[in-house]
C-alpha cells in the first residue's frame, strides 16, 4: 500500500502517549484543580428537559447566546442557575420532545446560526438522549447537534489487523481521512468507526459501518470481537471544525477484527470518507501516534488496542495506569 | 478436577455484574452525592509526609485513635485539618522515612494495636509510597500497613486458560483460596495474583508469583501477555479480616496466559495459599460471579477478562460502559 500519510501538515514535536490520550480526554477533572474547574464550568449553561431533574449536557454560554431560545415558548433560560430547559409536559412522550428539539434546531440550521449544524454539517441522523438514572429514552436529537448541548453519545470503532507470518506481531489497517472531510481532514483513523443512532445496537452498527467504510461484508465483519468500551470527554478544537469548546462525552464500543493477509479493506469511492488504507506495523503506528497524526479519539482506540494486545507494556510505559484510567472515564454529569 | 466450590457458605441472591464490580470499587464518587461524600470523608484523617504537599492516603479517625502517634516526636496530628503527618527533614532520603515508619509500625505490631498488622498478618514485605506528582519514591512501608494508611498499591493478576477444542471458548483456571487464609478464605480467586514490592516490575512479579502460586515455571509464564490495568478503591469489609472501612486503592496489571489443555496449574502445598484449581467454563464462571463466590477484586479481573475476550458483550449487558469505567477508576486523592 502507498504511504498515505505524507500529505499531512508538519508534525508536532513528539508527544508522550499520555499526552496523546489527554487530547481526547480534555475536559478537566474537578479533583485536579477545583477552583479552575469551577471557573471553567461557570462559562456553561446546563441543559435540562422538563420532567428529568438531572443535567443532561452543557452548552458554552457564549455559543448559547447566538440564538434567541425564548422566542419559542418551549424554552426557558435561567441565568441564576445557568440552565437552559426544554419545556414540555413532565410525562411527554419521547416523540413529542424530539419534535420540539427538531423544530428549534431546524430553524437554527436554516438561519445558519451554529456552525456545527449549518449546511451539510446537518446529518439527518437521530441520536438518543437517555435519562441518566432510569436509562429510559427521553428524546432523540439531530446527530450534529449533540455536541452543541454537550450530550453523551455512543458509537463503535473497529480495528482490522492481520498477524505478521514470522513474528505474529499485529499489523493494523489504518485509514487516512479524505482531504475534503469537514472534520479532521487527512488525519489517520481506525479501519471502521461510526455513531450509534437511536435504537441501534453496537454489533448492528459495527456491521453496517464495516460495509460502508471498509467494504467488509457481514460474512467477514461478523468475526469482529468486542474488546471493551472507551469513555472520555472530548473538548472540540479547531481540527473538529465548527464552534470550539463544545463538549463531547463519548462511549465507544471497541471491536477487533483479525483477518488473514489477503483480506483487504476497500475504499468506498461513493461515500468518500477515507482516501486509503495502509497496513501499518506497530513501530510505525506508535511513531504516528506520538507525532499527533491520528484523529484524537482514533489515537485512543489504537493505544487501547496496543495495551490489550501486549504491545504497550507496563514495564516500559510509566504512565500505563493513568492512560488506562483516562481511556475509561466514568461519564455522567452531577446528578442533580 | 473436583468441584472445589461446594464447601463455601450459602450463596447470596444473584447479583448483576455491575453490583459485583461495585463490591471492589466501593469508595464513593464525590459527584454522585457531594454531601454524602463530605460526610464520609469527615471520618478520616489525611496521611502526609513532610516534604510532600499532597495527601498520600487516608486513615479512619476512629482507627487512628487506637495508637498514641505523638508519643514519638516524628508524628504530628492536626485535628483542624484532620491530618496525620510523618515529620522528617523535607529532603530526607527514602531510607530514613522508611525507617521512621517501620519503627512506629513495628511497635504497634508488637503491642497488637491494629488487627491488620498484628501477629502473622505482618508480611515483612516492603511496598512503595510514591510522590503523587513527581512519581519519585518517598518511602517504603510494611505491606500489611498500606491499607491502614489508605495508600495506593500495585500488583498483578493472571488468568491462565485454554480453549475448548470444538467451540474455541476459553476455559479459565480458577483457584479456591485455602480455608485457613486470614483473608477471604474459601473464596474463588484468579490463577495467580500478587503484590508488587518496592523496585519490583510487573512482569518480574508475575513470573515470581506464577511459580509460587501455580507452579508455572518461567518457560511457561513468560508467554503471559499483559492486557491492561485495573484500578479501583476497595473499602475493606469483614471478609478481608482486620479493621473494617480501611481504603485500598489498587493498581492491578492484568496478564492472560493461554495454555494447551495439558498444562495444568499445580498446588503448592508448602505455601498453602490455594486449596485447588478448577477449569471453569464461561457459563459457570458467570454463575459464580453473580453468586458472589469470588474474592471481590478477583471477580473484577474475571469480568475484565470476559469483556476483553468478547464473552460479555455490550449488546447483552446494559451496564457495559459503567462496568468498564469502574474497573479503570482514576486513582489519586485531591492534590493539595
XYZ file of C-alpha atoms in Angstrom:
672
model
C 0.000 0.000 0.000
C 1.133 3.541 -0.655
C 2.179 5.629 2.320
C -0.890 7.830 2.601
C 0.394 9.964 5.443
C 2.937 12.038 3.525
C 0.464 14.716 2.547
C -0.272 15.749 6.133
C 0.717 19.000 7.819
C 4.072 19.337 9.513
C 4.351 17.046 12.519
C 4.198 18.429 16.040
C 7.026 17.606 18.376
C 6.828 14.107 19.719
C 4.195 13.592 22.411
C 4.080 11.022 25.191
C 1.220 8.531 24.910
C -0.399 10.138 27.971
C -0.310 13.494 26.178
C -1.949 11.848 23.175
C -4.718 10.483 25.414
C -5.199 13.870 27.108
C -6.057 15.308 23.689
C -9.201 13.207 23.570
C -9.974 13.375 27.286
C -9.502 17.109 27.551
C -12.380 18.001 29.874
C -10.871 18.880 33.267
C -11.185 16.637 36.335
C -12.655 18.614 39.224
C -10.337 16.918 41.718
C -7.162 18.086 39.966
C -7.980 21.772 40.485
C -11.425 22.503 41.978
C -11.008 26.281 41.550
C -10.119 26.016 37.865
C -12.973 23.546 37.341
C -15.485 25.913 38.927
C -14.303 28.754 36.718
C -14.367 26.525 33.637
C -17.933 25.382 34.306
C -19.082 28.961 35.007
C -18.884 29.540 31.258
C -21.545 26.924 30.502
C -25.316 26.664 30.810
C -26.665 23.278 31.869
C -29.163 21.637 29.523
C -32.247 20.048 31.045
C -35.541 18.656 29.842
C -38.607 19.272 31.977
C -39.592 16.003 33.619
C -35.998 14.972 34.364
C -34.272 16.548 37.376
C -30.783 15.822 36.130
C -28.397 17.781 33.976
C -28.225 16.169 30.531
C -25.477 18.263 28.991
C -23.723 21.630 28.977
C -23.581 24.361 26.329
C -21.000 27.163 26.359
C -22.943 30.293 27.347
C -21.309 32.403 24.624
C -22.460 29.944 21.981
C -25.937 29.634 23.517
C -26.350 33.402 23.145
C -26.147 33.159 19.362
C -29.807 32.049 19.332
C -32.949 33.573 20.852
C -34.246 30.424 22.540
C -37.079 32.085 24.385
C -38.596 33.354 21.137
C -40.238 29.933 21.194
C -42.368 29.177 24.230
C -40.922 25.705 24.749
C -37.575 27.006 26.018
C -36.649 28.675 29.277
C -33.296 30.176 30.244
C -32.467 30.697 33.920
C -29.312 32.771 34.231
C -29.244 32.404 38.023
C -28.829 28.643 37.905
C -27.320 28.868 34.388
C -29.812 26.445 32.919
C -31.379 26.045 29.506
C -34.529 23.930 29.810
C -36.718 22.358 27.166
C -40.246 22.873 28.446
C -42.765 20.145 27.824
C -45.218 18.149 29.819
C -43.457 16.150 32.543
C -44.869 12.965 31.076
C -44.414 13.961 27.438
C -43.652 11.136 25.052
C -40.141 10.974 23.601
C -41.583 11.680 20.131
C -43.013 14.980 21.363
C -39.753 16.123 22.954
C -37.908 15.072 19.811
C -40.248 17.180 17.723
C -39.754 20.274 19.902
C -35.977 19.918 19.669
C -36.157 19.337 15.946
C -38.311 22.428 15.308
C -35.797 24.682 17.048
C -32.689 23.104 15.586
C -34.077 23.028 12.060
C -34.856 26.749 12.297
C -31.339 27.480 13.595
C -29.947 25.317 10.785
C -31.824 27.272 8.153
C -30.719 30.581 9.608
C -27.111 29.259 9.713
C -26.708 30.153 13.386
C -24.471 27.369 14.636
C -21.525 26.157 12.552
C -21.827 22.558 13.774
C -25.341 22.183 12.293
C -25.311 24.515 9.324
C -25.240 23.485 5.676
C -24.169 19.917 5.062
C -22.934 19.577 8.638
C -26.580 18.625 9.336
C -26.528 14.806 9.245
C -30.210 13.954 9.369
C -29.496 11.111 11.794
C -31.077 10.717 15.225
C -29.024 10.271 18.379
C -30.659 9.194 21.646
C -30.910 11.253 24.834
C -31.307 8.945 27.849
C -32.416 9.686 31.396
C -29.128 9.451 33.363
C -30.643 7.311 36.127
C -33.524 5.302 34.659
C -31.695 4.990 31.290
C -35.031 5.423 29.526
C -35.124 7.256 26.198
C -36.136 10.883 26.798
C -35.856 12.149 23.224
C -33.812 11.946 20.062
C -31.747 14.776 18.609
C -30.109 15.509 15.271
C -26.667 13.907 15.410
C -24.728 17.084 14.574
C -26.442 18.951 17.431
C -25.462 16.520 20.204
C -22.137 18.303 20.771
C -23.880 21.705 20.857
C -25.652 20.520 24.017
C -22.662 18.506 25.323
C -24.753 15.339 25.226
C -23.180 11.895 25.669
C -23.118 9.801 22.504
C -22.481 6.152 21.666
C -20.526 4.649 18.813
C -18.247 1.864 17.648
C -14.631 1.776 16.458
C -13.138 -1.271 14.819
C -9.524 -2.185 14.188
C -8.910 -4.751 11.471
C -5.493 -6.393 11.558
C -3.554 -9.425 10.477
C -0.533 -11.090 12.034
C 2.921 -10.988 10.550
C 3.648 -14.546 9.453
C 7.016 -14.748 11.178
C 6.742 -12.568 14.273
C 2.964 -12.882 14.870
C 3.025 -9.128 15.500
C -0.308 -7.483 14.628
C -0.248 -5.301 11.505
C -3.044 -2.719 11.716
C -5.227 -1.465 8.883
C -5.122 2.317 9.370
C -7.289 4.670 7.306
C -6.461 8.171 6.129
C -9.444 10.516 6.191
C -10.392 12.261 2.981
C -8.993 15.706 2.239
C -12.492 17.180 1.952
C -13.900 15.860 5.251
C -15.108 18.885 7.284
C -13.672 17.313 10.439
C -10.048 16.214 10.875
C -9.207 16.055 7.128
C -6.198 13.889 6.220
C -5.739 12.624 9.762
C -5.249 8.923 10.455
C -8.291 6.916 11.511
C -9.320 3.430 12.624
C -10.345 0.886 9.999
C -14.034 1.475 10.710
C -15.916 3.857 13.016
C -19.422 5.172 13.336
C -22.036 6.601 15.642
C -24.943 4.591 17.026
C -28.315 6.016 16.091
C -31.373 5.795 18.348
C -32.398 2.138 18.715
C -29.257 0.824 17.023
C -27.164 -1.790 18.860
C -23.327 -1.862 18.864
C -22.930 -5.053 16.812
C -25.508 -3.962 14.240
C -23.780 -0.577 13.963
C -20.390 -2.270 13.511
C -21.728 -4.486 10.716
C -23.275 -1.523 8.892
C -20.209 0.705 9.176
C -17.871 -2.124 8.162
C -19.695 -2.402 4.875
C -19.883 1.355 4.290
C -16.370 2.302 5.319
C -14.179 -0.693 4.509
C -16.318 -2.835 2.193
C -16.247 -5.719 4.669
C -19.410 -7.739 4.123
C -21.197 -9.301 7.101
C -19.537 -12.667 6.399
C -16.196 -11.002 7.283
C -17.302 -8.385 9.819
C -19.312 -10.856 11.893
C -15.994 -12.252 13.143
C -15.153 -8.963 14.863
C -14.884 -9.334 18.637
C -15.726 -6.706 21.208
C -12.769 -5.927 23.471
C -14.140 -3.178 25.690
C -15.606 0.304 25.796
C -13.678 3.567 25.795
C -15.197 6.589 27.508
C -13.821 10.138 27.563
C -14.932 13.753 27.321
C -13.532 15.443 24.247
C -13.458 19.232 24.067
C -13.782 20.251 20.426
C -10.929 22.287 18.973
C -10.297 23.823 15.557
C -9.485 20.456 13.968
C -13.038 19.279 14.679
C -14.467 22.188 12.703
C -17.333 24.384 13.948
C -17.553 26.075 17.310
C -14.646 25.476 19.678
C -15.098 24.426 23.303
C -18.137 22.207 22.770
C -18.193 19.060 24.937
C -18.393 15.541 23.541
C -18.708 12.804 26.164
C -18.382 9.626 24.109
C -18.869 5.904 24.675
C -17.047 3.889 22.008
C -17.522 0.130 21.897
C -14.289 -1.337 20.611
C -14.096 -4.194 18.125
C -11.060 -6.104 16.850
C -11.247 -7.965 13.558
C -8.432 -10.423 12.898
C -8.038 -11.094 9.181
C -5.821 -13.218 7.018
C -3.232 -11.386 4.963
C -5.349 -11.485 1.826
C -8.475 -9.811 3.143
C -8.008 -6.120 2.483
C -10.278 -3.185 3.329
C -11.736 -1.405 0.321
C -12.217 2.321 -0.227
C -15.807 3.284 -0.935
C -15.436 5.972 -3.621
C -19.094 6.983 -3.313
C -19.086 7.808 0.410
C -15.599 9.287 0.155
C -14.907 9.227 3.888
C -11.487 7.667 3.527
C -8.818 8.221 0.895
C -6.943 4.996 1.574
C -5.849 2.284 3.943
C -2.340 1.351 4.964
C -1.197 -1.827 6.723
C 0.981 -0.382 9.485
C 3.319 -2.227 11.777
C 3.440 -1.416 15.497
C 6.612 0.644 15.268
C 5.118 2.970 12.673
C 1.756 3.125 14.453
C 3.464 4.341 17.617
C 5.550 6.866 15.680
C 2.411 8.298 14.071
C 0.628 8.376 17.440
C 3.438 10.375 19.041
C 3.593 12.711 16.052
C -0.094 13.615 16.524
C -1.116 12.233 13.121
C -4.213 10.395 14.357
C -7.646 11.931 14.901
C -7.660 12.188 18.726
C -10.285 9.568 19.578
C -8.851 7.173 16.982
C -5.446 7.568 18.638
C -7.032 6.432 21.890
C -8.562 3.405 20.189
C -5.149 2.428 18.820
C -3.455 2.901 22.198
C -6.123 0.728 23.837
C -5.606 -1.915 21.123
C -1.864 -1.918 21.753
C -2.377 -2.189 25.515
C -4.872 -5.048 25.223
C -2.551 -6.866 22.811
C 0.588 -6.637 24.953
C 2.263 -4.224 22.518
C 2.458 -1.392 25.054
C 3.696 -2.909 28.315
C 3.582 -1.606 31.859
C 7.281 -2.368 32.336
C 8.086 0.082 29.526
C 5.347 2.742 29.813
C 5.439 4.628 33.115
C 2.036 6.269 32.510
C 0.327 2.911 31.854
C -2.254 3.070 34.679
C -3.078 6.749 34.133
C -3.536 6.188 30.384
C -5.812 3.229 31.130
C -7.971 5.267 33.535
C -8.318 8.183 31.110
C -9.419 5.843 28.324
C -12.245 4.630 30.596
C -13.522 7.822 32.201
C -16.687 7.464 34.229
C -19.103 9.663 32.296
C -22.141 11.493 33.543
C -22.655 14.962 34.908
C -23.567 15.812 38.518
C -26.862 14.095 39.196
C -28.988 16.997 40.386
C -10.829 -31.579 38.515
C -13.017 -31.760 41.598
C -15.549 -29.015 42.106
C -13.831 -27.131 44.880
C -16.582 -24.610 45.444
C -19.086 -26.853 47.207
C -17.729 -26.185 50.668
C -18.473 -22.472 50.550
C -21.092 -20.605 52.539
C -24.630 -20.295 51.283
C -24.848 -18.214 48.139
C -26.208 -14.685 48.229
C -29.013 -13.821 45.884
C -27.875 -13.337 42.343
C -26.112 -10.017 41.708
C -25.807 -8.054 38.479
C -22.255 -7.773 37.156
C -22.305 -4.046 37.988
C -23.166 -4.920 41.598
C -20.242 -7.354 41.621
C -17.907 -4.592 40.404
C -19.259 -2.118 42.968
C -18.111 -4.522 45.696
C -14.494 -3.906 44.737
C -14.926 -0.240 43.801
C -16.863 0.666 46.929
C -15.328 4.058 47.709
C -17.931 6.717 46.891
C -17.647 9.059 43.908
C -17.914 12.670 45.080
C -20.011 13.625 42.055
C -22.767 11.114 42.814
C -23.603 12.732 46.164
C -21.281 15.555 47.251
C -22.974 15.856 50.676
C -22.619 12.171 51.460
C -19.022 12.238 50.234
C -18.161 15.151 52.504
C -19.677 13.365 55.484
C -17.894 10.130 54.572
C -14.507 11.839 54.328
C -15.069 13.713 57.602
C -14.416 10.403 59.365
C -10.860 10.150 58.018
C -7.538 11.816 58.741
C -5.345 12.500 55.721
C -1.851 10.993 55.769
C 1.039 13.174 54.683
C 4.810 13.042 54.776
C 6.672 16.270 55.459
C 8.343 17.378 52.238
C 5.381 16.438 50.050
C 2.417 18.823 49.911
C -0.040 16.211 48.727
C -2.289 13.804 50.569
C -0.857 10.290 50.270
C -3.650 8.337 51.905
C -6.475 8.420 54.448
C -6.913 6.611 57.762
C -10.275 6.301 59.522
C -10.047 8.640 62.538
C -11.528 6.039 64.910
C -8.841 3.558 63.943
C -6.096 6.195 64.110
C -7.066 6.879 67.726
C -6.103 3.369 68.759
C -2.444 4.479 68.822
C -0.696 7.396 70.526
C 1.180 8.683 67.485
C 2.528 11.801 69.126
C 4.280 9.749 71.805
C 7.022 9.661 69.185
C 8.330 13.029 68.050
C 8.266 12.149 64.352
C 4.465 12.304 64.138
C 2.098 15.241 64.246
C -1.699 15.159 64.313
C -3.638 18.258 63.266
C -7.313 17.811 64.143
C -8.278 21.083 62.473
C -7.160 19.969 59.037
C -7.616 16.290 60.036
C -4.066 15.376 59.073
C -1.583 12.827 60.353
C 1.907 13.824 59.231
C 5.174 11.940 59.358
C 7.716 14.564 60.346
C 11.152 14.353 58.848
C 13.522 16.618 57.052
C 11.974 17.938 53.827
C 14.851 16.426 51.886
C 15.092 13.225 53.913
C 16.174 10.163 51.990
C 13.558 7.470 51.369
C 15.515 5.089 53.616
C 15.167 7.494 56.535
C 11.407 7.919 56.103
C 11.077 4.153 55.716
C 12.901 3.665 58.996
C 10.674 6.109 60.868
C 7.543 4.389 59.568
C 8.970 0.982 60.390
C 9.848 1.945 63.977
C 6.299 3.057 64.686
C 4.570 0.196 62.908
C 6.808 -2.449 64.441
C 5.991 -1.094 67.925
C 2.256 -1.118 67.131
C 2.653 -4.652 65.774
C 4.278 -5.852 68.966
C 1.623 -4.220 71.117
C -1.069 -5.800 68.900
C -2.799 -2.468 68.307
C -4.034 -2.838 64.737
C -5.575 -6.097 63.571
C -4.271 -5.703 60.004
C -0.617 -5.774 61.158
C -0.705 -7.917 64.289
C 0.624 -11.462 64.607
C 1.229 -13.216 61.313
C -0.733 -10.561 59.432
C 2.652 -8.768 59.352
C 4.103 -9.721 55.958
C 7.638 -8.395 56.186
C 7.427 -7.144 52.606
C 8.014 -3.551 51.503
C 5.519 -1.615 49.439
C 6.451 1.687 47.798
C 4.988 5.106 48.597
C 5.376 7.427 45.606
C 5.083 11.199 45.333
C 1.733 11.648 43.526
C 3.120 14.215 41.077
C 6.823 13.540 40.588
C 6.278 9.752 40.978
C 9.553 9.557 42.914
C 9.859 7.039 45.727
C 9.184 8.783 49.058
C 9.439 5.756 51.348
C 8.610 2.100 51.700
C 6.114 0.655 54.142
C 5.313 -2.809 55.508
C 2.858 -4.350 53.062
C 0.163 -5.118 55.650
C 0.159 -1.481 56.822
C -0.533 0.078 53.398
C -4.306 -0.283 53.870
C -4.113 1.231 57.357
C -2.981 4.481 55.692
C -5.193 4.027 52.614
C -2.102 4.036 50.397
C -2.297 3.042 46.726
C -0.656 -0.286 45.942
C 0.428 -2.114 42.789
C 0.078 -5.757 41.899
C -0.526 -8.302 39.166
C -3.341 -10.766 38.477
C -3.026 -13.503 35.919
C -5.681 -15.663 34.309
C -4.479 -18.915 32.789
C -6.881 -20.513 30.326
C -7.126 -22.917 27.436
C -9.573 -23.050 24.566
C -12.248 -25.687 24.206
C -11.223 -27.753 21.180
C -14.594 -27.537 19.481
C -16.052 -24.180 20.436
C -12.777 -22.261 20.996
C -14.428 -20.865 24.133
C -11.880 -20.004 26.837
C -11.893 -22.328 29.851
C -10.478 -20.484 32.869
C -8.248 -21.901 35.594
C -9.932 -20.652 38.770
C -8.342 -21.125 42.193
C -10.097 -21.704 45.513
C -8.386 -19.957 48.418
C -7.326 -22.080 51.368
C -9.674 -22.494 54.302
C -7.091 -21.094 56.725
C -6.277 -17.895 54.795
C -6.970 -14.925 57.129
C -8.485 -13.006 54.222
C -11.367 -14.258 52.058
C -10.995 -17.968 52.983
C -12.551 -20.425 50.522
C -13.456 -17.730 48.030
C -12.650 -18.124 44.331
C -9.508 -16.478 43.036
C -7.581 -15.872 39.812
C -4.963 -18.401 38.730
C -2.150 -16.216 40.048
C -2.052 -12.891 41.900
C 0.437 -10.952 43.947
C 1.538 -7.559 45.153
C 4.469 -5.663 43.700
C 7.162 -4.898 46.238
C 9.308 -1.755 46.109
C 11.524 -1.864 42.997
C 9.741 -4.884 41.522
C 8.376 -4.635 37.966
C 5.042 -6.105 36.833
C 6.493 -8.823 34.573
C 9.047 -9.888 37.163
C 6.305 -10.035 39.813
C 4.092 -12.122 37.503
C 6.919 -14.617 36.869
C 7.647 -14.979 40.588
C 4.009 -15.398 41.632
C 3.332 -17.838 38.795
C 5.962 -20.148 40.198
C 4.848 -19.743 43.814
C 1.107 -19.955 43.317
C 0.545 -22.209 40.295
C 3.921 -23.921 39.787
C 4.245 -22.395 36.336
C 7.953 -22.125 35.610
C 9.294 -19.132 33.673
C 9.325 -21.164 30.423
C 5.502 -21.275 30.689
C 4.755 -17.987 32.466
C 6.910 -15.915 30.080
C 4.169 -16.392 27.475
C 1.682 -14.427 29.585
C 0.533 -11.244 27.852
C -0.448 -8.017 29.550
C -3.991 -6.958 28.634
C -4.465 -3.821 30.714
C -4.527 -2.373 34.195
C -7.483 -2.381 36.586
C -7.787 0.429 39.115
C -10.376 0.744 41.866
C -10.717 1.776 45.512
C -11.728 -1.132 47.704
C -13.219 -0.447 51.134
C -12.303 -3.361 53.403
C -15.197 -5.285 54.909
C -15.402 -8.253 57.308
C -14.382 -10.753 54.627
C -10.998 -9.029 54.301
C -10.316 -9.581 58.023
C -8.976 -6.878 60.356
C -10.370 -3.389 60.732
C -13.347 -2.518 58.543
C -13.563 0.665 56.499
C -9.886 0.861 55.534
C -9.234 2.102 51.991
C -7.305 0.128 49.380
C -6.707 1.977 46.114
C -5.196 -0.704 43.911
C -3.500 -0.863 40.510
C -3.589 -4.400 39.128
C -1.682 -5.166 35.935
C -3.608 -7.879 34.162
C -1.981 -10.833 32.420
C -3.576 -13.566 30.308
C -1.767 -16.882 29.836
C -3.103 -19.105 27.068
C -2.167 -22.742 27.654
C -2.688 -26.019 25.866
C -5.116 -28.412 27.505
C -2.348 -30.438 29.100
C -0.591 -27.670 31.018
C -2.233 -27.606 34.421
C -1.579 -25.310 37.402
C -0.149 -27.056 40.444
C -0.993 -26.503 44.110
C 1.995 -25.527 46.221
C 1.363 -27.450 49.458
C 4.099 -25.537 51.268
C 2.749 -22.025 50.706
C -0.793 -23.282 51.141
C -2.441 -20.217 49.600
C -4.736 -22.207 47.375
C -6.559 -25.466 48.029
C -7.176 -26.326 44.404
C -7.753 -25.219 40.830
C -10.765 -25.858 38.658
C -11.049 -25.468 34.882
C -14.297 -23.499 34.610
C -16.283 -22.756 31.504
C -17.746 -19.298 30.907
C -21.263 -20.268 31.947
C -20.120 -21.476 35.349
C -17.706 -18.566 35.810
C -20.573 -16.115 35.316
C -22.836 -18.068 37.661
C -20.171 -17.980 40.385
C -19.573 -14.270 39.776
C -23.263 -13.458 40.225
C -23.457 -15.652 43.315
C -20.677 -13.624 44.976
C -18.311 -16.570 45.230
C -15.225 -14.704 44.007
C -12.956 -12.551 46.165
C -14.104 -9.062 45.062
C -11.021 -7.882 43.172
C -10.635 -11.289 41.529
C -14.245 -11.039 40.343
C -13.330 -7.780 38.632
C -10.346 -9.398 36.946
C -12.584 -12.154 35.593
C -15.211 -9.669 34.380
C -12.492 -7.677 32.613
C -11.159 -10.897 31.045
C -14.631 -11.778 29.768
C -15.122 -8.273 28.369
C -11.759 -8.218 26.608
C -12.429 -11.683 25.165
C -15.888 -10.914 23.745
C -17.603 -13.190 26.291
C -19.566 -10.357 27.886
C -20.986 -8.255 25.061
C -22.393 -4.728 25.030
C -25.476 -5.916 23.137
C -26.337 -8.170 26.075
C -25.022 -6.266 29.120
C -26.755 -2.921 29.636
C -24.220 -1.788 32.274
C -21.254 -2.485 29.969
C -19.836 1.077 29.850
C -20.368 1.731 33.575
C -18.691 -1.564 34.498
C -15.767 -0.697 32.227
C -15.330 2.742 33.815
C -15.460 1.385 37.363
C -12.808 -1.218 36.555
C -10.495 1.617 35.473
C -11.058 4.272 38.122
C -8.693 7.220 38.003
C -6.872 6.918 41.308
C -5.251 9.614 43.366
C -6.515 11.825 46.138
C -7.036 15.601 45.887
C -3.660 17.034 45.030
C -3.225 19.638 47.782
